[in-house]
Every structure is written in C-alpha cells, then in structure tokens.
PDB file of N, CA and C in Angstrom:
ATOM      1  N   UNK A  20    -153.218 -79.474   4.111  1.00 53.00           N
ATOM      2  CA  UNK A  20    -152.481 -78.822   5.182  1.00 53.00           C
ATOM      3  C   UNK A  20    -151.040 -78.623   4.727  1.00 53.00           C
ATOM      4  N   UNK A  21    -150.515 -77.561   4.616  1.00 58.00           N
ATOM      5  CA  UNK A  21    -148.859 -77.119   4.605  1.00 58.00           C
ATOM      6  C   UNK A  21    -148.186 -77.601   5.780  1.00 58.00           C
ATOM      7  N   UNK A  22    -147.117 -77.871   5.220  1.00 62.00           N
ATOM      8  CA  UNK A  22    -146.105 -78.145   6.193  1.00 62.00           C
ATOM      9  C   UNK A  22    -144.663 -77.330   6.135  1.00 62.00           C
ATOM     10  N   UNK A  23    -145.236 -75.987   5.603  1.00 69.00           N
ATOM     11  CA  UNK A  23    -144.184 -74.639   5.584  1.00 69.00           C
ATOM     12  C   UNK A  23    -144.740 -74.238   6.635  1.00 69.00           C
ATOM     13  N   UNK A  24    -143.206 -73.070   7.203  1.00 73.00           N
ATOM     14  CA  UNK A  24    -143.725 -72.107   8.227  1.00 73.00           C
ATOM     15  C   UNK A  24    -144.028 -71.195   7.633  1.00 73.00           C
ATOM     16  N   UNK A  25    -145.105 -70.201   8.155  1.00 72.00           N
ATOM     17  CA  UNK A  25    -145.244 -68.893   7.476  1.00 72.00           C
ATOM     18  C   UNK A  25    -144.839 -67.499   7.864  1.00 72.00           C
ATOM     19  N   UNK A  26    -144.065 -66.428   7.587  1.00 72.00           N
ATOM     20  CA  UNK A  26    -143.616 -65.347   8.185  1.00 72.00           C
ATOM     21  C   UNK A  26    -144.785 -64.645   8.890  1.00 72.00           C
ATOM     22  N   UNK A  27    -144.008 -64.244  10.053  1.00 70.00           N
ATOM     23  CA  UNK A  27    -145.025 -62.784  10.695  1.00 70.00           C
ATOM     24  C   UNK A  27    -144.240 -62.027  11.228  1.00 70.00           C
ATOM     25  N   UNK A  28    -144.443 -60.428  11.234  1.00 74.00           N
ATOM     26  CA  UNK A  28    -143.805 -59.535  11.631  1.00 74.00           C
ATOM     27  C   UNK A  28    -144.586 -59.127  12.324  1.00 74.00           C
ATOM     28  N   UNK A  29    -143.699 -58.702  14.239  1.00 71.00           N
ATOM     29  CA  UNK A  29    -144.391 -58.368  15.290  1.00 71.00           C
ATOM     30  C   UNK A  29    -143.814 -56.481  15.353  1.00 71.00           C
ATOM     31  N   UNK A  30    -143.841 -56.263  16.713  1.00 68.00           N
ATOM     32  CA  UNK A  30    -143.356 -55.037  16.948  1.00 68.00           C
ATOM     33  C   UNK A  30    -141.209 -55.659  16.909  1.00 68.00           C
ATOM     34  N   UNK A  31    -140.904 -54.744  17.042  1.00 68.00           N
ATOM     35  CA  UNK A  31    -139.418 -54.010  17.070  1.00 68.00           C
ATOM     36  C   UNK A  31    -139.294 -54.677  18.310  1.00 68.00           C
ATOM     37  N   UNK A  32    -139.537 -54.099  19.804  1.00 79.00           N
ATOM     38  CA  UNK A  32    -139.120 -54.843  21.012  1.00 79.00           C
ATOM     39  C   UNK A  32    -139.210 -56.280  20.948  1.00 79.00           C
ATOM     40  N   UNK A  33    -138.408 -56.770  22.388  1.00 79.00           N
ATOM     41  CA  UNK A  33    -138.815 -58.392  22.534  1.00 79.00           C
ATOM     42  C   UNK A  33    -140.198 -58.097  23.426  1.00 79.00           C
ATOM     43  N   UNK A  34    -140.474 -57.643  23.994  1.00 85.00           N
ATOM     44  CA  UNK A  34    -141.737 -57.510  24.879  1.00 85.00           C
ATOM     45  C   UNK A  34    -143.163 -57.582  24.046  1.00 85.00           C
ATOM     46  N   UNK A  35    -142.738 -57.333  22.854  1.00 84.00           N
ATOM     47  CA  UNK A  35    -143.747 -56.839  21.570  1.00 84.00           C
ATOM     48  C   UNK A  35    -144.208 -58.416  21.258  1.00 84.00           C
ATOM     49  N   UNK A  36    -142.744 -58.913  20.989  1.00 82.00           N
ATOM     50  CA  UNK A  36    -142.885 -60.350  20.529  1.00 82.00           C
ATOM     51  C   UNK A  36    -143.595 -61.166  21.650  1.00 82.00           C
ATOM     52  N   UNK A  37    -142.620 -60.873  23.157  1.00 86.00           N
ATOM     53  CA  UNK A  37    -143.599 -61.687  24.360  1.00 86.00           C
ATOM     54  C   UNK A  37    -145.400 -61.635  24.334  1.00 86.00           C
ATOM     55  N   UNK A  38    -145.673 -60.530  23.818  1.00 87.00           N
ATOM     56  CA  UNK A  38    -147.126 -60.248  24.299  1.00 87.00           C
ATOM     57  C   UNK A  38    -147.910 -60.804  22.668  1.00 87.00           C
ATOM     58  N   UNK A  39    -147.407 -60.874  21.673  1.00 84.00           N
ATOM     59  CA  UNK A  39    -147.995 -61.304  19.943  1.00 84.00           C
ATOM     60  C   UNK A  39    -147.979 -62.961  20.398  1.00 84.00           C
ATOM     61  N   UNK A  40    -146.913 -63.396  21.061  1.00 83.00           N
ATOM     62  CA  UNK A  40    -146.946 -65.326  21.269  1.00 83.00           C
ATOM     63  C   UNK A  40    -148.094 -65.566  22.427  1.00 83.00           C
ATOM     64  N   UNK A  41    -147.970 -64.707  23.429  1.00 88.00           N
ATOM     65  CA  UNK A  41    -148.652 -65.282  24.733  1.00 88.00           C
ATOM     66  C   UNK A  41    -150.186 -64.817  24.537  1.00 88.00           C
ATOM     67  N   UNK A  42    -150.616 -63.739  23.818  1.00 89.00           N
ATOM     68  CA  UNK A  42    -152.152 -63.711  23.164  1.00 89.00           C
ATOM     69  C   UNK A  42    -152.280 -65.022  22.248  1.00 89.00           C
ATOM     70  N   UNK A  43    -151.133 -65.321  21.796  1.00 86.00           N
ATOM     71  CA  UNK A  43    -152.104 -66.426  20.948  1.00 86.00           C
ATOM     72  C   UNK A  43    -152.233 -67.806  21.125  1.00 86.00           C
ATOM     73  N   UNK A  44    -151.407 -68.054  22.782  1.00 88.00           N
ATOM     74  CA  UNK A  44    -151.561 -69.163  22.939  1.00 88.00           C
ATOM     75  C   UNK A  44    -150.219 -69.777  22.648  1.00 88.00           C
ATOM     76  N   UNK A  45    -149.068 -69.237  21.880  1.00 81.00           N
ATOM     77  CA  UNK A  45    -147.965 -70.030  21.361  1.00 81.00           C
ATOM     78  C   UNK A  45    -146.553 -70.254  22.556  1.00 81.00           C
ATOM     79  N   UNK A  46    -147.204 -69.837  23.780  1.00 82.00           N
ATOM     80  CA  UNK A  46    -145.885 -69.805  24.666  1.00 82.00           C
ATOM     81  C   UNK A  46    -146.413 -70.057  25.783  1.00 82.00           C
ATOM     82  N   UNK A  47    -145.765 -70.808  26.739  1.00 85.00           N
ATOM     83  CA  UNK A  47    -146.354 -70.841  28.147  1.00 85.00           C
ATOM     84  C   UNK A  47    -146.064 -69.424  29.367  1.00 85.00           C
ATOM     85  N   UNK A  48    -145.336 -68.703  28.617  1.00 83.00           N
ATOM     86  CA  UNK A  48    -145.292 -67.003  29.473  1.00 83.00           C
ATOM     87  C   UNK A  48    -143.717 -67.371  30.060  1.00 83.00           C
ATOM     88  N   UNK A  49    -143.132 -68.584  29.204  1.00 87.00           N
ATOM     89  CA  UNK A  49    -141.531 -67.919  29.650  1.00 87.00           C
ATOM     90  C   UNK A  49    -141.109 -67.214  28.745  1.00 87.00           C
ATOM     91  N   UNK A  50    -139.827 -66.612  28.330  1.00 88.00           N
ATOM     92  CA  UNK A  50    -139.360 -65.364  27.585  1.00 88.00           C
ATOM     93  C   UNK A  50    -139.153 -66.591  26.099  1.00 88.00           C
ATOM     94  N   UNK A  51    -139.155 -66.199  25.219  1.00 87.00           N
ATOM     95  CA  UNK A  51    -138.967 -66.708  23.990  1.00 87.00           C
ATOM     96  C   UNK A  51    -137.811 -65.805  23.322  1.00 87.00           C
ATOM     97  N   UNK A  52    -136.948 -66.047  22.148  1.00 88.00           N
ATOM     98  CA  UNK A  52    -136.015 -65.508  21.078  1.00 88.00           C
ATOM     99  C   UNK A  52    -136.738 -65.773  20.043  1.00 88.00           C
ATOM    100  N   UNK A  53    -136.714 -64.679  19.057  1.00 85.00           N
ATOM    101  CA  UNK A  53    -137.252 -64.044  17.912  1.00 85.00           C
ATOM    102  C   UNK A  53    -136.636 -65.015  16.989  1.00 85.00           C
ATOM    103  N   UNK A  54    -137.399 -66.415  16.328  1.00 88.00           N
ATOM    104  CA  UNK A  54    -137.125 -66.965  15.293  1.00 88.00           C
ATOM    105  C   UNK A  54    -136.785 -66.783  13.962  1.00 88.00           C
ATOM    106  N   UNK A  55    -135.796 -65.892  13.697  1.00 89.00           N
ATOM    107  CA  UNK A  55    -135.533 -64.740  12.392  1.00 89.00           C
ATOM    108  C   UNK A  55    -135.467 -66.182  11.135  1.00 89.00           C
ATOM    109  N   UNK A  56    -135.748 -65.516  10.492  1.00 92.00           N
ATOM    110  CA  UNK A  56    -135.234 -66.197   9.244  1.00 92.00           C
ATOM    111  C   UNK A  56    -133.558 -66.564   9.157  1.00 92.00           C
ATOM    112  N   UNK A  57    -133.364 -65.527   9.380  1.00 94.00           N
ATOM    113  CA  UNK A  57    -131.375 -66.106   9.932  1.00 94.00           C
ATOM    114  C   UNK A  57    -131.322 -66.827  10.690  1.00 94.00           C
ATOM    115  N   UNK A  58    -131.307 -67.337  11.956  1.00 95.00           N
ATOM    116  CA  UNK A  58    -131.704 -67.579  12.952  1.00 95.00           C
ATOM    117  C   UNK A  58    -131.735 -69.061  12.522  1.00 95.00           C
ATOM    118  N   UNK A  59    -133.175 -69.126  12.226  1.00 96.00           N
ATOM    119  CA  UNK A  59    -133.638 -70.506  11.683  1.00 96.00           C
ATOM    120  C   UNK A  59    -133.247 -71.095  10.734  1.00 96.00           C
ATOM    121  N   UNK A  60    -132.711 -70.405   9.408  1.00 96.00           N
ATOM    122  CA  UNK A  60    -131.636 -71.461   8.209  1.00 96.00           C
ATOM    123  C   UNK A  60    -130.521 -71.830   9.010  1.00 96.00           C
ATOM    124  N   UNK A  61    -129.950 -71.036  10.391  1.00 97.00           N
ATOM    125  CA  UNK A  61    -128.457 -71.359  10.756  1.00 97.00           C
ATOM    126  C   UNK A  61    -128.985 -72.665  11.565  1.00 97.00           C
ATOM    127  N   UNK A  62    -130.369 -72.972  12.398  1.00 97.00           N
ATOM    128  CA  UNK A  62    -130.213 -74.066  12.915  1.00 97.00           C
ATOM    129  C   UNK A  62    -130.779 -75.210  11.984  1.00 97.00           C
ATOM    130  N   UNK A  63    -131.485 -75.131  10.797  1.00 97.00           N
ATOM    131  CA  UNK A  63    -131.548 -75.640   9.228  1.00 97.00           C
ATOM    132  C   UNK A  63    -130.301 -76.267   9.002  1.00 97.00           C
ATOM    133  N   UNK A  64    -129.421 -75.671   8.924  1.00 98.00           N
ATOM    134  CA  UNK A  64    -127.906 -75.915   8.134  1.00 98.00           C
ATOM    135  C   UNK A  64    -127.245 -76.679   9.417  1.00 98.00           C
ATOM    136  N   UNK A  65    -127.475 -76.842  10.800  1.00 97.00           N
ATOM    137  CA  UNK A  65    -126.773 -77.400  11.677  1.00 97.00           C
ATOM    138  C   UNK A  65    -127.217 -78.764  11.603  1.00 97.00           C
ATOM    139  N   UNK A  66    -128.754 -78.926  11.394  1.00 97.00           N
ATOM    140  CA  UNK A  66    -129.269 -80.209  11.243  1.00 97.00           C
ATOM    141  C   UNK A  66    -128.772 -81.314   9.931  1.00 97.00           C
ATOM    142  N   UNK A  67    -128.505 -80.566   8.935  1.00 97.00           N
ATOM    143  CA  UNK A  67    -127.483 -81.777   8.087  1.00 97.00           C
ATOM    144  C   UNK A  67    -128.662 -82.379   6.955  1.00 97.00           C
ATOM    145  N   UNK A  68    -130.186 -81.474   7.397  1.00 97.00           N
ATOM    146  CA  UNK A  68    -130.874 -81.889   6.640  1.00 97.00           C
ATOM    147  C   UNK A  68    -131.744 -80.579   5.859  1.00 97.00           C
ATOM    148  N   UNK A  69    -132.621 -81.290   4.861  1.00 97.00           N
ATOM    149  CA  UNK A  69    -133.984 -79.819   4.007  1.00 97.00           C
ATOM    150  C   UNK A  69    -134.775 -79.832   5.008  1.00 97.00           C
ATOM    151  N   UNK A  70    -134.994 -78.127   5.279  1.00 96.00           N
ATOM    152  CA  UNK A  70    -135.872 -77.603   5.856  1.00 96.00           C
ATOM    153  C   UNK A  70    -137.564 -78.312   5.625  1.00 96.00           C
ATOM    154  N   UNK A  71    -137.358 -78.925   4.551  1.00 95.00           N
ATOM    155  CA  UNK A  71    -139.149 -79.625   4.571  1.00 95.00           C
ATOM    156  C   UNK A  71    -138.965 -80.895   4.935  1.00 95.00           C
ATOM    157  N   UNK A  72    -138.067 -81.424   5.222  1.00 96.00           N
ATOM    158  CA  UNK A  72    -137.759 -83.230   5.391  1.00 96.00           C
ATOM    159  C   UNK A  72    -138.661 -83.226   6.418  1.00 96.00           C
ATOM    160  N   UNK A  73    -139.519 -84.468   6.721  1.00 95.00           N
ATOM    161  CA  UNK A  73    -140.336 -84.713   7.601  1.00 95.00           C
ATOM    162  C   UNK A  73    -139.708 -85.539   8.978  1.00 95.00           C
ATOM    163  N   UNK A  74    -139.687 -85.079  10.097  1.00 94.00           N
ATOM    164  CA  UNK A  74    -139.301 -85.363  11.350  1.00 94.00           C
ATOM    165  C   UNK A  74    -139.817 -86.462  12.139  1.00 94.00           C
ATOM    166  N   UNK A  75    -140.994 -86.395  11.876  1.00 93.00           N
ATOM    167  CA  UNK A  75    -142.062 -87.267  12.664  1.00 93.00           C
ATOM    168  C   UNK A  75    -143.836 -86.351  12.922  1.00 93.00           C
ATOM    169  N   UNK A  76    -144.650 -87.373  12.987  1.00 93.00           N
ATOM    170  CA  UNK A  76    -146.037 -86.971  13.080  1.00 93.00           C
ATOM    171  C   UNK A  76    -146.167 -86.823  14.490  1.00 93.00           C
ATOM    172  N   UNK A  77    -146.731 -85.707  15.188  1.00 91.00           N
ATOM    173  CA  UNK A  77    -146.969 -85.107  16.075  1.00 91.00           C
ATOM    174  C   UNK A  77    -148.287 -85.718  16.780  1.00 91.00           C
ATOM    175  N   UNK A  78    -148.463 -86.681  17.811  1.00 91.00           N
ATOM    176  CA  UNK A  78    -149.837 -87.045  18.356  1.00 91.00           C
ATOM    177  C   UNK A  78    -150.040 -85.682  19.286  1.00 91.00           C
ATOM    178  N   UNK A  79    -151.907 -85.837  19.782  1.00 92.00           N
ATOM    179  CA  UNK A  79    -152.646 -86.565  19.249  1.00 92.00           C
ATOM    180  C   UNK A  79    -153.368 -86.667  17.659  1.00 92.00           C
ATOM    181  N   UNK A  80    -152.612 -85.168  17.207  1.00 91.00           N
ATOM    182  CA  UNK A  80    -153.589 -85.102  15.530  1.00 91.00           C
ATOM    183  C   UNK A  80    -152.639 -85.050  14.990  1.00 91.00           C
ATOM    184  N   UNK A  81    -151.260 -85.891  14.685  1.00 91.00           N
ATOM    185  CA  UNK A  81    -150.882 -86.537  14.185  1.00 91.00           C
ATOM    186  C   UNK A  81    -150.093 -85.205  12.868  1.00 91.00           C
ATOM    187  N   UNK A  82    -149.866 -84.442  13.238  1.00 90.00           N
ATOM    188  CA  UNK A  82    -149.297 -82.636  12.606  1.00 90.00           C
ATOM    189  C   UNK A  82    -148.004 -83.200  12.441  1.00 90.00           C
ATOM    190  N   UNK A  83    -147.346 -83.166  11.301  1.00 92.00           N
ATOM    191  CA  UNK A  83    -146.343 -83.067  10.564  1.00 92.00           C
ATOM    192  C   UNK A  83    -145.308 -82.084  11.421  1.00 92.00           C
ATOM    193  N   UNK A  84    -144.275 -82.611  11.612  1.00 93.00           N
ATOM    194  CA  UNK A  84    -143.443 -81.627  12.729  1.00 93.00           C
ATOM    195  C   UNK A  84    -141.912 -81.748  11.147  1.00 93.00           C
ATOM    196  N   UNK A  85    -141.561 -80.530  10.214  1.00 95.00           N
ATOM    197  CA  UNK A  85    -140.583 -80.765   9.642  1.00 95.00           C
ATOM    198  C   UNK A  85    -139.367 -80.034  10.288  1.00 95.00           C
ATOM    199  N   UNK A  86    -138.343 -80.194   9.530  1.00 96.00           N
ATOM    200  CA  UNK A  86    -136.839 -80.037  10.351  1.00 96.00           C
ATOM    201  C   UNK A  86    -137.277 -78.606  10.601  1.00 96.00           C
ATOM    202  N   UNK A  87    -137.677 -77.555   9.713  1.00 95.00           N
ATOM    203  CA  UNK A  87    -138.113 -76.380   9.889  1.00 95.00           C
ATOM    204  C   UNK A  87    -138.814 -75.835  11.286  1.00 95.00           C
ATOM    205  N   UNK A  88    -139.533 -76.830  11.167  1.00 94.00           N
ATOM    206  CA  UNK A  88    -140.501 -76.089  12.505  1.00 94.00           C
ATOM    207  C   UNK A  88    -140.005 -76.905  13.509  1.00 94.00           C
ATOM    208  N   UNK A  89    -139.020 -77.915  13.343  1.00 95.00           N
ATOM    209  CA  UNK A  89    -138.216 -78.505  14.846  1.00 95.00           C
ATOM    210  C   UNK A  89    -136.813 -77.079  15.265  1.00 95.00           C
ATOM    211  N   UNK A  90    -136.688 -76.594  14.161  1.00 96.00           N
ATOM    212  CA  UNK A  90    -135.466 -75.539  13.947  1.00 96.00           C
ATOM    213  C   UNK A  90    -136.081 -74.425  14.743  1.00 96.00           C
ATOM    214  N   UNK A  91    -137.475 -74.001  14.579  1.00 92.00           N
ATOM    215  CA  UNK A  91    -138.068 -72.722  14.836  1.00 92.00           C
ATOM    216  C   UNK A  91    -138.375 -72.638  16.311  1.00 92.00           C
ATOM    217  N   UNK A  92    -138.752 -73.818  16.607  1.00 92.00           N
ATOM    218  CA  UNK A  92    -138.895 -74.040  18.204  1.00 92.00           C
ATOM    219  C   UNK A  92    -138.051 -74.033  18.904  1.00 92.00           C
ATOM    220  N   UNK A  93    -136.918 -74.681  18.493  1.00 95.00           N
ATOM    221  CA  UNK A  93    -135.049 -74.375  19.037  1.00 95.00           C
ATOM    222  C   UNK A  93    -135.120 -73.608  19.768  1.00 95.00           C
ATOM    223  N   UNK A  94    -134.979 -72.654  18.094  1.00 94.00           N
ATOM    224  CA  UNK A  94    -134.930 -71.561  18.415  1.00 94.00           C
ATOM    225  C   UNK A  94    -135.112 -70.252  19.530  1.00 94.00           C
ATOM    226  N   UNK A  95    -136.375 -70.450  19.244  1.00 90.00           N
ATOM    227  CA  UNK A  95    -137.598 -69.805  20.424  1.00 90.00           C
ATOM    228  C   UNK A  95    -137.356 -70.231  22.265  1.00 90.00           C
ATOM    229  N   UNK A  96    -136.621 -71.214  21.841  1.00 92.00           N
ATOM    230  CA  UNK A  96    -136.485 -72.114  23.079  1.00 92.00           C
ATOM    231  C   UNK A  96    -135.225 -71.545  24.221  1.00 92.00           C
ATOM    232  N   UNK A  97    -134.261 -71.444  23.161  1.00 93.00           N
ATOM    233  CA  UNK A  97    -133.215 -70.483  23.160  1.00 93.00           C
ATOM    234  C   UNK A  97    -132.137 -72.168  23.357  1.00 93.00           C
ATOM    235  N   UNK A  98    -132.276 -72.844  22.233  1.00 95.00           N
ATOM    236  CA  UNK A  98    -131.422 -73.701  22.218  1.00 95.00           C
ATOM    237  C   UNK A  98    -130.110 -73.554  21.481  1.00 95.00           C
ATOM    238  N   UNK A  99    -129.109 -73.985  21.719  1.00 96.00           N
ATOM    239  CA  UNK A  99    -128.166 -73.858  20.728  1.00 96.00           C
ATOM    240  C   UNK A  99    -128.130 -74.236  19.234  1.00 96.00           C
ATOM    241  N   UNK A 100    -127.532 -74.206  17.929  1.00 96.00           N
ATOM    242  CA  UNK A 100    -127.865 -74.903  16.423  1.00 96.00           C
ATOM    243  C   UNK A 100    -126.855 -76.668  16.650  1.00 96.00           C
ATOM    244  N   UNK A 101    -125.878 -76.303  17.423  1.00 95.00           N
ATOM    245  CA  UNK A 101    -125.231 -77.762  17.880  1.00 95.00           C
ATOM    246  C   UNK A 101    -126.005 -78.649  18.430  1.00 95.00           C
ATOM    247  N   UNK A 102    -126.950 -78.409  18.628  1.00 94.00           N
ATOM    248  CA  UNK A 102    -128.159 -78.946  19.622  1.00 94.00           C
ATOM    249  C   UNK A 102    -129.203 -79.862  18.368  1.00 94.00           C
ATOM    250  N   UNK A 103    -129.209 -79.231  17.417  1.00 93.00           N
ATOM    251  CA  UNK A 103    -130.107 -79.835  16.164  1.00 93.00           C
ATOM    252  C   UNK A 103    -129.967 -81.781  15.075  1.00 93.00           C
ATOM    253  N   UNK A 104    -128.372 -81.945  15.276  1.00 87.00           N
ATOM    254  CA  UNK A 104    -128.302 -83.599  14.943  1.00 87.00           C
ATOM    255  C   UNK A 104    -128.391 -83.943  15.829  1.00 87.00           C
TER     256      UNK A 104
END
C-alpha cells in the first residue's frame, strides 16, 4: 500500500469538483476547496515537517494518515496552513 497522494484532474468549475468528490463518496455534500498542488506544499511547508513523515495509523484499518494527506484534507476543509503545527 502507498502512502503518496495521487494527482487527479477534475473539470475547470468548483461545482465540477463538488460533483467528482460527492460521486465518489469523498465528501459529506458540504462545499470542499480544490487541493492544488500549491495549495498543499504551502500547508506541507507550514507543518515544519516531509510530506511522507508518518502522522499516525488511522483505525479501524489502521491506513497510514502522512503529513501529506493530513495537509490535503486541510485543505479541502478550508482550513488555514497556520492551522497545520
């Protein structure tokens, strides 16, 4: 199992993006922000740590949660990068 994120490119709108997360299950149908690759190294670089450093194991199946994909969810969340130490 990887513990990289992997890129995907949706449509251009945010509505594009709302409807690519909520078909797949990745959102509970509130509005989400587009986890850019910019985006996500800036809340990367706020955390003080490597994007692969391991965070903690995720119960119940125990999924590798790294600074990366704690960054990407922030994100999405519409958290601030001050928000990340």
């Amino acid at each position: 199992m990887t513990t990289r994120a992997s890129a995907i490119e949706v449509g251009a709108s945010s509505a594009d993006l709302q409807d690519y997360f909520l078909g797949r299950g990745w959102t509970d149908g509130l509005p989400i922000i587009a986890p850019t690759p910019e985006l996500v190294a800036t809340f990367v670089a706020a955390s003080g740590l490597a994007p692969h450093a391991e965070v903690a194991a995720i119960a119940p199946s125990q999924v590798v949660a790294t600074v990366e994909k704690v960054a990407i969810n922030a994100a999405m969340a519409g958290c601030r990068p001050d928000y990340m130490p």
